[in-house]
Amino acid sequence: MSKITKAESAFDKIRQGLEEAYAFAKGDKSAACVRNIEVPTIDVAELRNKIGYSQNEFAKSIGVSKGTLLGWEQGRRRPTGAARVLLGMIDKRPSIVQELLSA
């Protein structure tokens, strides 16, 4: 496949995806494939203790500040979005971060 053909193919796929997203946003669900995944609420302190990390180690391993981790553990804040998903994955398989990010 030539470079132009590859670029045209990529453009066509992006355009198709944008058109489908626009239709979905306007209420047309016919072409949509929606997957809902339930992410459990995680007790962060319990999870950290389960895998045997200090607060510093755990915060560093998941890319958050120690202050953020303390807020979660003390109940002042709750993890949301990607952090909540990551914690759910770690709860299911504690070694996942090291496995995927190790050299």
JSON list of C-alpha atoms in Angstrom, two decimals:
[
{"chain": "A", "resi": 1, "resn": "MET", "atom": "CA", "xyz": [0.00, 0.00, 0.00]},
{"chain": "A", "resi": 2, "resn": "SER", "atom": "CA", "xyz": [1.47, 3.38, -0.95]},
{"chain": "A", "resi": 3, "resn": "LYS", "atom": "CA", "xyz": [1.92, 6.20, 1.56]},
{"chain": "A", "resi": 4, "resn": "ILE", "atom": "CA", "xyz": [-0.94, 8.16, -0.01]},
{"chain": "A", "resi": 5, "resn": "THR", "atom": "CA", "xyz": [-3.27, 5.17, 0.12]},
{"chain": "A", "resi": 6, "resn": "LYS", "atom": "CA", "xyz": [-2.38, 4.56, 3.78]},
{"chain": "A", "resi": 7, "resn": "ALA", "atom": "CA", "xyz": [-2.99, 8.21, 4.61]},
{"chain": "A", "resi": 8, "resn": "GLU", "atom": "CA", "xyz": [-6.29, 8.22, 2.74]},
{"chain": "A", "resi": 9, "resn": "SER", "atom": "CA", "xyz": [-7.32, 5.04, 4.52]},
{"chain": "A", "resi": 10, "resn": "ALA", "atom": "CA", "xyz": [-6.46, 6.52, 7.92]},
{"chain": "A", "resi": 11, "resn": "PHE", "atom": "CA", "xyz": [-8.31, 9.73, 7.04]},
{"chain": "A", "resi": 12, "resn": "ASP", "atom": "CA", "xyz": [-11.37, 7.76, 5.93]},
{"chain": "A", "resi": 13, "resn": "LYS", "atom": "CA", "xyz": [-11.42, 5.81, 9.21]},
{"chain": "A", "resi": 14, "resn": "ILE", "atom": "CA", "xyz": [-11.04, 8.97, 11.28]},
{"chain": "A", "resi": 15, "resn": "ARG", "atom": "CA", "xyz": [-13.77, 10.70, 9.28]},
{"chain": "A", "resi": 16, "resn": "GLN", "atom": "CA", "xyz": [-16.09, 7.71, 9.68]},
{"chain": "A", "resi": 17, "resn": "GLY", "atom": "CA", "xyz": [-15.46, 7.65, 13.43]},
{"chain": "A", "resi": 18, "resn": "LEU", "atom": "CA", "xyz": [-16.18, 11.37, 13.72]},
{"chain": "A", "resi": 19, "resn": "GLU", "atom": "CA", "xyz": [-19.38, 10.99, 11.70]},
{"chain": "A", "resi": 20, "resn": "GLU", "atom": "CA", "xyz": [-20.50, 8.13, 13.97]},
{"chain": "A", "resi": 21, "resn": "ALA", "atom": "CA", "xyz": [-19.66, 10.15, 17.09]},
{"chain": "A", "resi": 22, "resn": "TYR", "atom": "CA", "xyz": [-21.61, 13.13, 15.75]},
{"chain": "A", "resi": 23, "resn": "ALA", "atom": "CA", "xyz": [-24.63, 10.94, 14.96]},
{"chain": "A", "resi": 24, "resn": "PHE", "atom": "CA", "xyz": [-24.43, 9.41, 18.43]},
{"chain": "A", "resi": 25, "resn": "ALA", "atom": "CA", "xyz": [-24.28, 12.86, 20.04]},
{"chain": "A", "resi": 26, "resn": "LYS", "atom": "CA", "xyz": [-27.43, 13.81, 18.10]},
{"chain": "A", "resi": 27, "resn": "GLY", "atom": "CA", "xyz": [-29.26, 10.71, 19.39]},
{"chain": "A", "resi": 28, "resn": "ASP", "atom": "CA", "xyz": [-28.68, 8.14, 16.65]},
{"chain": "A", "resi": 29, "resn": "LYS", "atom": "CA", "xyz": [-27.62, 5.05, 18.59]},
{"chain": "A", "resi": 30, "resn": "SER", "atom": "CA", "xyz": [-27.95, 2.63, 15.64]},
{"chain": "A", "resi": 31, "resn": "ALA", "atom": "CA", "xyz": [-24.25, 2.41, 14.79]},
{"chain": "A", "resi": 32, "resn": "ALA", "atom": "CA", "xyz": [-22.99, 2.76, 18.35]},
{"chain": "A", "resi": 33, "resn": "CYS", "atom": "CA", "xyz": [-21.26, 0.06, 20.30]},
{"chain": "A", "resi": 34, "resn": "VAL", "atom": "CA", "xyz": [-21.43, 1.22, 23.91]},
{"chain": "A", "resi": 35, "resn": "ARG", "atom": "CA", "xyz": [-19.78, -0.76, 26.68]},
{"chain": "A", "resi": 36, "resn": "ASN", "atom": "CA", "xyz": [-20.46, 0.05, 30.30]},
{"chain": "A", "resi": 37, "resn": "ILE", "atom": "CA", "xyz": [-17.90, -1.19, 32.78]},
{"chain": "A", "resi": 38, "resn": "GLU", "atom": "CA", "xyz": [-18.64, -1.07, 36.48]},
{"chain": "A", "resi": 39, "resn": "VAL", "atom": "CA", "xyz": [-15.59, 0.10, 38.40]},
{"chain": "A", "resi": 40, "resn": "PRO", "atom": "CA", "xyz": [-15.81, -0.82, 42.08]},
{"chain": "A", "resi": 41, "resn": "THR", "atom": "CA", "xyz": [-15.12, 1.64, 44.88]},
{"chain": "A", "resi": 42, "resn": "ILE", "atom": "CA", "xyz": [-11.67, 0.87, 46.28]},
{"chain": "A", "resi": 43, "resn": "ASP", "atom": "CA", "xyz": [-10.45, 1.30, 49.86]},
{"chain": "A", "resi": 44, "resn": "VAL", "atom": "CA", "xyz": [-7.10, 2.78, 48.89]},
{"chain": "A", "resi": 45, "resn": "ALA", "atom": "CA", "xyz": [-5.39, 2.27, 52.27]},
{"chain": "A", "resi": 46, "resn": "GLU", "atom": "CA", "xyz": [-6.51, -1.36, 52.34]},
{"chain": "A", "resi": 47, "resn": "LEU", "atom": "CA", "xyz": [-5.26, -1.91, 48.78]},
{"chain": "A", "resi": 48, "resn": "ARG", "atom": "CA", "xyz": [-1.90, -0.29, 49.52]},
{"chain": "A", "resi": 49, "resn": "ASN", "atom": "CA", "xyz": [-1.47, -2.41, 52.66]},
{"chain": "A", "resi": 50, "resn": "LYS", "atom": "CA", "xyz": [-2.50, -5.55, 50.75]},
{"chain": "A", "resi": 51, "resn": "ILE", "atom": "CA", "xyz": [0.35, -5.10, 48.29]},
{"chain": "A", "resi": 52, "resn": "GLY", "atom": "CA", "xyz": [2.81, -4.06, 51.00]},
{"chain": "A", "resi": 53, "resn": "TYR", "atom": "CA", "xyz": [3.80, -0.59, 49.78]},
{"chain": "A", "resi": 54, "resn": "SER", "atom": "CA", "xyz": [4.56, 2.46, 51.88]},
{"chain": "A", "resi": 55, "resn": "GLN", "atom": "CA", "xyz": [2.55, 5.56, 51.07]},
{"chain": "A", "resi": 56, "resn": "ASN", "atom": "CA", "xyz": [5.52, 7.04, 49.20]},
{"chain": "A", "resi": 57, "resn": "GLU", "atom": "CA", "xyz": [6.10, 3.86, 47.18]},
{"chain": "A", "resi": 58, "resn": "PHE", "atom": "CA", "xyz": [2.44, 3.46, 46.27]},
{"chain": "A", "resi": 59, "resn": "ALA", "atom": "CA", "xyz": [1.95, 7.11, 45.31]},
{"chain": "A", "resi": 60, "resn": "LYS", "atom": "CA", "xyz": [5.05, 6.98, 43.11]},
{"chain": "A", "resi": 61, "resn": "SER", "atom": "CA", "xyz": [4.03, 3.68, 41.52]},
{"chain": "A", "resi": 62, "resn": "ILE", "atom": "CA", "xyz": [0.68, 5.06, 40.35]},
{"chain": "A", "resi": 63, "resn": "GLY", "atom": "CA", "xyz": [1.89, 8.54, 39.46]},
{"chain": "A", "resi": 64, "resn": "VAL", "atom": "CA", "xyz": [0.13, 10.63, 42.09]},
{"chain": "A", "resi": 65, "resn": "SER", "atom": "CA", "xyz": [1.44, 12.88, 44.84]},
{"chain": "A", "resi": 66, "resn": "LYS", "atom": "CA", "xyz": [1.63, 11.61, 48.39]},
{"chain": "A", "resi": 67, "resn": "GLY", "atom": "CA", "xyz": [-0.86, 14.36, 49.31]},
{"chain": "A", "resi": 68, "resn": "THR", "atom": "CA", "xyz": [-3.39, 12.99, 46.82]},
{"chain": "A", "resi": 69, "resn": "LEU", "atom": "CA", "xyz": [-2.91, 9.49, 48.20]},
{"chain": "A", "resi": 70, "resn": "LEU", "atom": "CA", "xyz": [-3.35, 10.74, 51.77]},
{"chain": "A", "resi": 71, "resn": "GLY", "atom": "CA", "xyz": [-6.55, 12.51, 50.77]},
{"chain": "A", "resi": 72, "resn": "TRP", "atom": "CA", "xyz": [-7.91, 9.26, 49.36]},
{"chain": "A", "resi": 73, "resn": "GLU", "atom": "CA", "xyz": [-6.84, 7.20, 52.35]},
{"chain": "A", "resi": 74, "resn": "GLN", "atom": "CA", "xyz": [-8.25, 9.67, 54.87]},
{"chain": "A", "resi": 75, "resn": "GLY", "atom": "CA", "xyz": [-11.55, 10.00, 53.02]},
{"chain": "A", "resi": 76, "resn": "ARG", "atom": "CA", "xyz": [-11.20, 13.72, 52.24]},
{"chain": "A", "resi": 77, "resn": "ARG", "atom": "CA", "xyz": [-11.23, 12.93, 48.52]},
{"chain": "A", "resi": 78, "resn": "ARG", "atom": "CA", "xyz": [-12.12, 9.99, 46.30]},
{"chain": "A", "resi": 79, "resn": "PRO", "atom": "CA", "xyz": [-10.24, 8.75, 43.27]},
{"chain": "A", "resi": 80, "resn": "THR", "atom": "CA", "xyz": [-12.12, 9.43, 40.04]},
{"chain": "A", "resi": 81, "resn": "GLY", "atom": "CA", "xyz": [-11.72, 8.73, 36.35]},
{"chain": "A", "resi": 82, "resn": "ALA", "atom": "CA", "xyz": [-8.53, 7.04, 35.24]},
{"chain": "A", "resi": 83, "resn": "ALA", "atom": "CA", "xyz": [-7.18, 6.85, 38.81]},
{"chain": "A", "resi": 84, "resn": "ARG", "atom": "CA", "xyz": [-10.24, 4.88, 39.90]},
{"chain": "A", "resi": 85, "resn": "VAL", "atom": "CA", "xyz": [-9.89, 2.50, 36.96]},
{"chain": "A", "resi": 86, "resn": "LEU", "atom": "CA", "xyz": [-6.17, 2.03, 37.65]},
{"chain": "A", "resi": 87, "resn": "LEU", "atom": "CA", "xyz": [-6.84, 1.27, 41.32]},
{"chain": "A", "resi": 88, "resn": "GLY", "atom": "CA", "xyz": [-9.52, -1.22, 40.30]},
{"chain": "A", "resi": 89, "resn": "MET", "atom": "CA", "xyz": [-7.04, -2.96, 38.01]},
{"chain": "A", "resi": 90, "resn": "ILE", "atom": "CA", "xyz": [-4.39, -3.04, 40.74]},
{"chain": "A", "resi": 91, "resn": "ASP", "atom": "CA", "xyz": [-6.95, -4.50, 43.14]},
{"chain": "A", "resi": 92, "resn": "LYS", "atom": "CA", "xyz": [-7.62, -7.34, 40.69]},
{"chain": "A", "resi": 93, "resn": "ARG", "atom": "CA", "xyz": [-3.95, -7.89, 39.79]},
{"chain": "A", "resi": 94, "resn": "PRO", "atom": "CA", "xyz": [-1.48, -6.08, 42.10]},
{"chain": "A", "resi": 95, "resn": "SER", "atom": "CA", "xyz": [1.51, -6.66, 39.81]},
{"chain": "A", "resi": 96, "resn": "ILE", "atom": "CA", "xyz": [-0.11, -5.15, 36.70]},
{"chain": "A", "resi": 97, "resn": "VAL", "atom": "CA", "xyz": [1.70, -1.78, 36.81]},
{"chain": "A", "resi": 98, "resn": "GLN", "atom": "CA", "xyz": [5.13, -3.35, 37.25]},
{"chain": "A", "resi": 99, "resn": "GLU", "atom": "CA", "xyz": [4.42, -5.98, 34.58]},
{"chain": "A", "resi": 100, "resn": "LEU", "atom": "CA", "xyz": [3.32, -3.48, 31.98]},
{"chain": "A", "resi": 101, "resn": "LEU", "atom": "CA", "xyz": [5.80, -0.69, 32.68]},
{"chain": "A", "resi": 102, "resn": "SER", "atom": "CA", "xyz": [8.96, -2.68, 33.40]},
{"chain": "A", "resi": 103, "resn": "ALA", "atom": "CA", "xyz": [11.75, -2.67, 30.85]}
]
